[in-house]
JSON list of C-alpha atoms in Angstrom, two decimals:
[
{"chain": "N", "resi": 1, "resn": "MET", "atom": "CA", "xyz": [11.23, -6.67, -2.91]},
{"chain": "N", "resi": 2, "resn": "GLU", "atom": "CA", "xyz": [11.39, -9.82, -0.78]},
{"chain": "N", "resi": 3, "resn": "PHE", "atom": "CA", "xyz": [9.03, -8.23, 1.76]},
{"chain": "N", "resi": 4, "resn": "ILE", "atom": "CA", "xyz": [6.36, -7.67, -0.90]},
{"chain": "N", "resi": 5, "resn": "LEU", "atom": "CA", "xyz": [6.66, -11.23, -2.14]},
{"chain": "N", "resi": 6, "resn": "GLU", "atom": "CA", "xyz": [6.38, -12.50, 1.42]},
{"chain": "N", "resi": 7, "resn": "ILE", "atom": "CA", "xyz": [3.18, -10.52, 2.00]},
{"chain": "N", "resi": 8, "resn": "LEU", "atom": "CA", "xyz": [1.67, -11.83, -1.24]},
{"chain": "N", "resi": 9, "resn": "HIS", "atom": "CA", "xyz": [2.62, -15.39, -0.31]},
{"chain": "N", "resi": 10, "resn": "PHE", "atom": "CA", "xyz": [1.02, -14.95, 3.13]},
{"chain": "N", "resi": 11, "resn": "LEU", "atom": "CA", "xyz": [-2.20, -13.56, 1.63]},
{"chain": "N", "resi": 12, "resn": "ARG", "atom": "CA", "xyz": [-2.43, -16.42, -0.86]},
{"chain": "N", "resi": 13, "resn": "LYS", "atom": "CA", "xyz": [-1.53, -19.15, 1.64]},
{"chain": "N", "resi": 14, "resn": "ARG", "atom": "CA", "xyz": [-3.94, -17.94, 4.36]},
{"chain": "N", "resi": 15, "resn": "ARG", "atom": "CA", "xyz": [-6.66, -16.99, 1.85]},
{"chain": "N", "resi": 16, "resn": "LYS", "atom": "CA", "xyz": [-6.87, -13.43, 3.18]},
{"chain": "N", "resi": 17, "resn": "PHE", "atom": "CA", "xyz": [-7.87, -11.90, -0.14]},
{"chain": "N", "resi": 18, "resn": "TRP", "atom": "CA", "xyz": [-9.93, -9.23, 1.62]},
{"chain": "N", "resi": 19, "resn": "LEU", "atom": "CA", "xyz": [-6.65, -7.72, 2.90]},
{"chain": "N", "resi": 20, "resn": "ILE", "atom": "CA", "xyz": [-5.40, -6.89, -0.61]},
{"chain": "N", "resi": 21, "resn": "PRO", "atom": "CA", "xyz": [-7.40, -3.62, -0.92]},
{"chain": "N", "resi": 22, "resn": "VAL", "atom": "CA", "xyz": [-6.31, -2.61, 2.59]},
{"chain": "N", "resi": 23, "resn": "VAL", "atom": "CA", "xyz": [-2.63, -3.20, 1.76]},
{"chain": "N", "resi": 24, "resn": "LEU", "atom": "CA", "xyz": [-2.98, -1.28, -1.51]},
{"chain": "N", "resi": 25, "resn": "ALA", "atom": "CA", "xyz": [-4.71, 1.67, 0.17]},
{"chain": "N", "resi": 26, "resn": "VAL", "atom": "CA", "xyz": [-2.06, 1.91, 2.89]},
{"chain": "N", "resi": 27, "resn": "THR", "atom": "CA", "xyz": [0.72, 1.67, 0.29]},
{"chain": "N", "resi": 28, "resn": "LEU", "atom": "CA", "xyz": [-0.81, 4.38, -1.89]},
{"chain": "N", "resi": 29, "resn": "PHE", "atom": "CA", "xyz": [-1.39, 6.67, 1.07]},
{"chain": "N", "resi": 30, "resn": "GLY", "atom": "CA", "xyz": [2.18, 6.12, 2.25]},
{"chain": "N", "resi": 31, "resn": "GLY", "atom": "CA", "xyz": [3.50, 6.92, -1.21]},
{"chain": "N", "resi": 32, "resn": "LEU", "atom": "CA", "xyz": [1.41, 10.06, -1.29]},
{"chain": "N", "resi": 33, "resn": "VAL", "atom": "CA", "xyz": [2.85, 11.18, 2.04]},
{"chain": "N", "resi": 34, "resn": "VAL", "atom": "CA", "xyz": [6.40, 10.54, 0.84]},
{"chain": "N", "resi": 35, "resn": "LEU", "atom": "CA", "xyz": [5.80, 12.45, -2.39]},
{"chain": "N", "resi": 36, "resn": "SER", "atom": "CA", "xyz": [4.25, 15.40, -0.59]},
{"chain": "N", "resi": 37, "resn": "GLN", "atom": "CA", "xyz": [7.27, 15.94, 1.67]},
{"chain": "N", "resi": 38, "resn": "GLY", "atom": "CA", "xyz": [9.12, 18.89, 0.18]},
{"chain": "N", "resi": 39, "resn": "SER", "atom": "CA", "xyz": [8.26, 18.32, -3.44]},
{"chain": "N", "resi": 40, "resn": "ALA", "atom": "CA", "xyz": [6.92, 20.66, -6.07]},
{"chain": "N", "resi": 41, "resn": "LEU", "atom": "CA", "xyz": [3.81, 18.47, -6.24]},
{"chain": "N", "resi": 42, "resn": "ALA", "atom": "CA", "xyz": [2.82, 19.20, -2.64]},
{"chain": "N", "resi": 43, "resn": "PRO", "atom": "CA", "xyz": [0.35, 22.04, -3.42]},
{"chain": "N", "resi": 44, "resn": "PHE", "atom": "CA", "xyz": [-1.46, 19.84, -5.93]},
{"chain": "N", "resi": 45, "resn": "ILE", "atom": "CA", "xyz": [-1.64, 16.89, -3.56]},
{"chain": "N", "resi": 46, "resn": "TYR", "atom": "CA", "xyz": [-3.00, 19.07, -0.75]},
{"chain": "N", "resi": 47, "resn": "THR", "atom": "CA", "xyz": [-5.87, 20.22, -2.97]},
{"chain": "N", "resi": 48, "resn": "LEU", "atom": "CA", "xyz": [-7.07, 16.60, -3.18]},
{"chain": "N", "resi": 49, "resn": "PHE", "atom": "CA", "xyz": [-7.85, 16.63, 0.51]}
]
């Protein structure tokens, strides 16, 4: 959790607000990859792509 707070602090301090959508997209894609590894949801996730 400390890592997430550190990233948010960096984005706010350096005024890099344009990076927020990039960080969210990478996080969501990473979560999708983790969920698709050997789960029962894998066939439904593969149909999205």
